[in-house]
Each structure stands twice: as structure tokens, then as C-alpha cells.
Short mmCIF file of N, CA and C in Angstrom, two decimals:
data_model
loop_
_atom_site.label_atom_id
_atom_site.label_comp_id
_atom_site.label_asym_id
_atom_site.label_seq_id
_atom_site.Cartn_x
_atom_site.Cartn_y
_atom_site.Cartn_z
N MET A 1 28.72 -8.21 28.30
CA MET A 1 28.74 -7.54 27.01
C MET A 1 27.57 -8.04 26.17
N ALA A 2 26.86 -7.12 25.57
CA ALA A 2 25.69 -7.48 24.77
C ALA A 2 26.12 -7.95 23.38
N PHE A 3 25.27 -8.73 22.77
CA PHE A 3 25.54 -9.23 21.42
C PHE A 3 25.49 -8.06 20.43
N PRO A 4 26.48 -7.94 19.54
CA PRO A 4 26.51 -6.82 18.59
C PRO A 4 25.55 -7.04 17.42
N TYR A 5 24.28 -6.75 17.65
CA TYR A 5 23.27 -6.98 16.61
C TYR A 5 23.51 -6.14 15.36
N LEU A 6 23.85 -4.88 15.55
CA LEU A 6 24.05 -4.00 14.40
C LEU A 6 25.22 -4.49 13.56
N ARG A 7 26.33 -4.82 14.20
CA ARG A 7 27.50 -5.28 13.48
C ARG A 7 27.24 -6.61 12.79
N SER A 8 26.53 -7.51 13.47
CA SER A 8 26.27 -8.82 12.87
C SER A 8 25.22 -8.75 11.77
N THR A 9 24.54 -7.64 11.65
CA THR A 9 23.60 -7.45 10.54
C THR A 9 24.26 -6.75 9.37
N ILE A 10 25.05 -5.72 9.65
CA ILE A 10 25.64 -4.90 8.59
C ILE A 10 26.79 -5.63 7.89
N LEU A 11 27.64 -6.30 8.64
CA LEU A 11 28.81 -6.95 8.02
C LEU A 11 28.45 -7.97 6.94
N PRO A 12 27.56 -8.92 7.20
CA PRO A 12 27.23 -9.86 6.12
C PRO A 12 26.59 -9.18 4.90
N LEU A 13 25.82 -8.12 5.14
CA LEU A 13 25.21 -7.41 4.02
C LEU A 13 26.28 -6.75 3.15
N VAL A 14 27.23 -6.09 3.78
CA VAL A 14 28.28 -5.40 3.02
C VAL A 14 29.17 -6.41 2.31
N ILE A 15 29.56 -7.47 3.00
CA ILE A 15 30.40 -8.50 2.38
C ILE A 15 29.68 -9.14 1.20
N GLY A 16 28.40 -9.46 1.37
CA GLY A 16 27.63 -10.06 0.28
C GLY A 16 27.46 -9.14 -0.90
N CYS A 17 27.26 -7.86 -0.63
CA CYS A 17 27.11 -6.90 -1.74
C CYS A 17 28.40 -6.76 -2.54
N ILE A 18 29.52 -6.64 -1.85
CA ILE A 18 30.79 -6.49 -2.56
C ILE A 18 31.13 -7.77 -3.32
N ALA A 19 30.93 -8.92 -2.68
CA ALA A 19 31.20 -10.18 -3.38
C ALA A 19 30.26 -10.36 -4.56
N GLY A 20 29.02 -9.94 -4.43
CA GLY A 20 28.08 -10.04 -5.54
C GLY A 20 28.48 -9.17 -6.72
N VAL A 21 28.99 -7.98 -6.43
CA VAL A 21 29.47 -7.12 -7.51
C VAL A 21 30.63 -7.77 -8.24
N VAL A 22 31.53 -8.39 -7.49
CA VAL A 22 32.68 -9.06 -8.12
C VAL A 22 32.21 -10.25 -8.96
N VAL A 23 31.25 -11.01 -8.46
CA VAL A 23 30.74 -12.16 -9.22
C VAL A 23 30.06 -11.69 -10.50
N ILE A 24 29.23 -10.67 -10.40
CA ILE A 24 28.54 -10.17 -11.59
C ILE A 24 29.53 -9.62 -12.61
N ALA A 25 30.53 -8.88 -12.13
CA ALA A 25 31.54 -8.35 -13.05
C ALA A 25 32.33 -9.48 -13.69
N GLY A 26 32.67 -10.51 -12.91
CA GLY A 26 33.42 -11.63 -13.47
C GLY A 26 32.62 -12.43 -14.47
N LEU A 27 31.35 -12.69 -14.16
CA LEU A 27 30.50 -13.42 -15.11
C LEU A 27 30.28 -12.61 -16.38
N THR A 28 30.15 -11.30 -16.24
CA THR A 28 29.99 -10.44 -17.41
C THR A 28 31.25 -10.46 -18.27
N ALA A 29 32.40 -10.54 -17.61
CA ALA A 29 33.67 -10.55 -18.35
C ALA A 29 33.97 -11.91 -18.98
N GLY A 30 33.20 -12.94 -18.62
CA GLY A 30 33.37 -14.24 -19.26
C GLY A 30 34.08 -15.28 -18.43
N TYR A 31 34.30 -15.01 -17.16
CA TYR A 31 34.93 -15.99 -16.28
C TYR A 31 33.85 -16.85 -15.64
N TYR A 32 33.96 -18.18 -15.79
CA TYR A 32 32.92 -19.07 -15.31
C TYR A 32 33.43 -20.15 -14.37
N GLY A 33 34.67 -20.09 -13.96
CA GLY A 33 35.24 -21.14 -13.11
C GLY A 33 35.02 -20.89 -11.63
N TRP A 34 35.43 -21.85 -10.82
CA TRP A 34 35.28 -21.73 -9.37
C TRP A 34 36.22 -20.66 -8.83
N GLN A 35 37.27 -20.36 -9.60
CA GLN A 35 38.23 -19.36 -9.16
C GLN A 35 37.57 -17.98 -9.01
N LEU A 36 36.60 -17.71 -9.87
CA LEU A 36 35.89 -16.43 -9.79
C LEU A 36 35.21 -16.29 -8.43
N PHE A 37 34.57 -17.35 -7.97
CA PHE A 37 33.84 -17.28 -6.71
C PHE A 37 34.81 -17.22 -5.52
N ALA A 38 35.95 -17.88 -5.65
CA ALA A 38 36.95 -17.80 -4.59
C ALA A 38 37.52 -16.39 -4.48
N VAL A 39 37.80 -15.78 -5.63
CA VAL A 39 38.30 -14.40 -5.63
C VAL A 39 37.22 -13.46 -5.10
N ALA A 40 35.97 -13.71 -5.45
CA ALA A 40 34.88 -12.85 -4.96
C ALA A 40 34.77 -12.93 -3.44
N VAL A 41 34.93 -14.11 -2.87
CA VAL A 41 34.89 -14.25 -1.41
C VAL A 41 36.04 -13.49 -0.78
N LEU A 42 37.25 -13.65 -1.33
CA LEU A 42 38.40 -12.95 -0.77
C LEU A 42 38.27 -11.44 -0.85
N ILE A 43 37.81 -10.94 -2.00
CA ILE A 43 37.63 -9.49 -2.15
C ILE A 43 36.48 -9.01 -1.28
N GLY A 44 35.41 -9.79 -1.20
CA GLY A 44 34.27 -9.40 -0.37
C GLY A 44 34.65 -9.30 1.08
N VAL A 45 35.39 -10.26 1.59
CA VAL A 45 35.81 -10.21 3.00
C VAL A 45 36.87 -9.13 3.20
N GLY A 46 37.80 -9.04 2.26
CA GLY A 46 38.89 -8.06 2.39
C GLY A 46 38.41 -6.62 2.37
N LEU A 47 37.45 -6.32 1.53
CA LEU A 47 36.93 -4.95 1.47
C LEU A 47 35.69 -4.76 2.35
N GLY A 48 34.91 -5.81 2.52
CA GLY A 48 33.64 -5.68 3.23
C GLY A 48 33.78 -5.52 4.72
N VAL A 49 34.74 -6.20 5.34
CA VAL A 49 34.88 -6.10 6.79
C VAL A 49 35.31 -4.69 7.21
N PRO A 50 36.35 -4.10 6.61
CA PRO A 50 36.69 -2.73 7.03
C PRO A 50 35.58 -1.73 6.72
N PHE A 51 34.98 -1.85 5.54
CA PHE A 51 33.91 -0.90 5.19
C PHE A 51 32.69 -1.10 6.08
N GLY A 52 32.36 -2.34 6.40
CA GLY A 52 31.22 -2.60 7.27
C GLY A 52 31.45 -2.09 8.67
N LEU A 53 32.66 -2.29 9.22
CA LEU A 53 32.96 -1.77 10.55
C LEU A 53 32.94 -0.25 10.56
N TRP A 54 33.46 0.37 9.51
CA TRP A 54 33.40 1.83 9.42
C TRP A 54 31.96 2.31 9.38
N ASN A 55 31.13 1.60 8.64
CA ASN A 55 29.72 1.97 8.51
C ASN A 55 29.00 1.84 9.85
N VAL A 56 29.28 0.78 10.60
CA VAL A 56 28.66 0.59 11.91
C VAL A 56 29.09 1.70 12.86
N ARG A 57 30.36 2.05 12.86
CA ARG A 57 30.83 3.13 13.73
C ARG A 57 30.17 4.45 13.36
N ARG A 58 30.02 4.70 12.07
CA ARG A 58 29.39 5.94 11.63
C ARG A 58 27.92 5.98 12.03
N MET A 59 27.24 4.82 11.92
CA MET A 59 25.82 4.78 12.30
C MET A 59 25.65 5.00 13.80
N ARG A 60 26.55 4.46 14.61
CA ARG A 60 26.45 4.66 16.06
C ARG A 60 26.80 6.06 16.47
N ALA A 61 27.69 6.72 15.74
CA ALA A 61 28.09 8.08 16.09
C ALA A 61 27.05 9.12 15.69
N THR A 62 26.19 8.78 14.73
CA THR A 62 25.17 9.72 14.28
C THR A 62 24.06 9.81 15.33
N PRO A 63 23.71 11.02 15.74
CA PRO A 63 22.63 11.12 16.73
C PRO A 63 21.29 10.72 16.12
N PRO A 64 20.41 10.13 16.92
CA PRO A 64 19.11 9.73 16.38
C PRO A 64 18.26 10.93 16.02
N LEU A 65 17.29 10.71 15.16
CA LEU A 65 16.39 11.78 14.77
C LEU A 65 15.52 12.19 15.95
N THR A 66 15.24 13.46 16.04
CA THR A 66 14.42 13.94 17.14
C THR A 66 12.96 13.64 16.88
N ARG A 67 12.24 13.33 17.94
CA ARG A 67 10.81 13.08 17.84
C ARG A 67 10.07 14.35 18.20
N PRO A 68 8.84 14.48 17.74
CA PRO A 68 8.07 15.66 18.14
C PRO A 68 7.90 15.71 19.65
N ALA A 69 7.89 16.92 20.19
CA ALA A 69 7.80 17.08 21.64
C ALA A 69 6.46 16.62 22.18
N SER A 70 5.39 16.85 21.43
CA SER A 70 4.08 16.47 21.92
C SER A 70 3.16 16.16 20.74
N PRO A 71 2.03 15.50 21.00
CA PRO A 71 1.10 15.23 19.91
C PRO A 71 0.44 16.48 19.35
N THR A 72 0.57 17.60 20.03
CA THR A 72 -0.05 18.83 19.51
C THR A 72 0.63 19.32 18.24
N MET A 73 1.82 18.80 17.95
CA MET A 73 2.48 19.20 16.70
C MET A 73 1.77 18.56 15.51
N ASP A 74 1.03 17.51 15.74
CA ASP A 74 0.25 16.85 14.70
C ASP A 74 -1.21 16.97 15.10
N PRO A 75 -1.99 17.84 14.45
CA PRO A 75 -3.36 18.08 14.90
C PRO A 75 -4.27 16.86 14.83
N SER A 76 -4.01 15.93 13.94
CA SER A 76 -4.91 14.78 13.84
C SER A 76 -4.41 13.57 14.64
N ALA A 77 -3.40 13.76 15.49
CA ALA A 77 -2.85 12.65 16.26
C ALA A 77 -3.88 12.11 17.25
N ALA A 78 -4.65 12.98 17.88
CA ALA A 78 -5.63 12.53 18.85
C ALA A 78 -6.73 11.71 18.16
N ALA A 79 -7.15 12.13 16.98
CA ALA A 79 -8.19 11.39 16.25
C ALA A 79 -7.67 10.01 15.84
N ARG A 80 -6.39 9.92 15.45
CA ARG A 80 -5.83 8.63 15.08
C ARG A 80 -5.66 7.72 16.28
N GLU A 81 -5.44 8.29 17.46
CA GLU A 81 -5.33 7.48 18.66
C GLU A 81 -6.66 6.81 18.97
N VAL A 82 -7.78 7.52 18.75
CA VAL A 82 -9.09 6.97 19.04
C VAL A 82 -9.49 5.95 17.97
N ASP A 83 -9.30 6.31 16.70
CA ASP A 83 -9.70 5.44 15.59
C ASP A 83 -8.55 5.39 14.59
N PRO A 84 -7.65 4.39 14.67
CA PRO A 84 -6.50 4.35 13.76
C PRO A 84 -6.88 4.15 12.30
N LEU A 85 -8.05 3.61 12.02
CA LEU A 85 -8.45 3.36 10.63
C LEU A 85 -9.16 4.55 10.00
N ARG A 86 -9.25 5.64 10.74
CA ARG A 86 -9.94 6.83 10.22
C ARG A 86 -9.15 7.42 9.05
N ALA A 87 -9.84 7.70 7.98
CA ALA A 87 -9.19 8.25 6.78
C ALA A 87 -8.81 9.71 7.03
N GLU A 88 -7.66 10.08 6.51
CA GLU A 88 -7.21 11.46 6.63
C GLU A 88 -7.82 12.28 5.48
N PRO A 89 -8.49 13.38 5.79
CA PRO A 89 -9.06 14.19 4.71
C PRO A 89 -7.96 14.98 3.99
N TYR A 90 -8.12 15.10 2.70
CA TYR A 90 -7.20 15.89 1.91
C TYR A 90 -7.81 17.27 1.71
N PRO A 91 -7.01 18.31 1.62
CA PRO A 91 -7.56 19.63 1.33
C PRO A 91 -8.10 19.67 -0.11
N PRO A 92 -9.11 20.48 -0.36
CA PRO A 92 -9.65 20.54 -1.71
C PRO A 92 -8.63 21.13 -2.70
N ALA A 93 -8.73 20.68 -3.93
CA ALA A 93 -7.85 21.20 -4.96
C ALA A 93 -8.21 22.65 -5.25
N PRO A 94 -7.23 23.45 -5.75
CA PRO A 94 -7.51 24.86 -6.00
C PRO A 94 -8.67 25.10 -6.98
N ASP A 95 -8.84 24.21 -7.97
CA ASP A 95 -9.89 24.44 -8.97
C ASP A 95 -11.14 23.62 -8.67
N GLN A 96 -11.23 23.01 -7.50
CA GLN A 96 -12.38 22.20 -7.17
C GLN A 96 -13.59 23.08 -6.90
N GLY A 97 -14.72 22.71 -7.45
CA GLY A 97 -15.95 23.46 -7.25
C GLY A 97 -16.19 24.52 -8.30
N ARG A 98 -15.26 24.71 -9.19
CA ARG A 98 -15.44 25.70 -10.26
C ARG A 98 -15.80 24.97 -11.56
N ALA A 99 -16.74 25.50 -12.27
CA ALA A 99 -17.16 24.86 -13.51
C ALA A 99 -16.50 25.49 -14.70
#
């Protein structure tokens, strides 16, 4: 079984975000004790784990974006392959060249 990289990335982010919201709301409300941080951890884990797992399942169920079939869909792809630092020209503005 492979290591669940997506789950191990998403879960701490979701738990941290929810706990951070609780800490900010508690500090704004005037609570400054250690109890605020303990409650934030409990709420963060309690709400973050189910929401994070749901989010991971939803991300895996979503089909990936399709890539272009060939480089011919992008006319300047061949030029970028030869010289990646080549500047892309912009089309002239509608009023350019008129005095």
C-alpha cells in the first residue's frame, strides 16, 4: 500500500484552518486562557478530520483536466520548444498606428 500523500497533506491543512478560525474568534471575543487553545484543537480535529477526508475523496473522484491532443492546438508551442525565453508577441491595439 502506498503512502497517502494527498490525505496527509490535506488533513493537517483543514484541521489547522478550522482550529485557526476558532482561535481567532476566541481571541476576538476576549478569551485569552489555555482553554481556548484546547477547545480549538478539539474543534479542529472534530470538524477537520471528517471534512478533510470528504475533501480528499471528492478530489480523487473528480476526473483530471484534459490536456491538448497535440502541440498544433497552440501555434507558438514549437517556437517555445526551441527557445523557451522567446517573448510572445501581442497583437496590436485597435487604435495603434492612428494619429
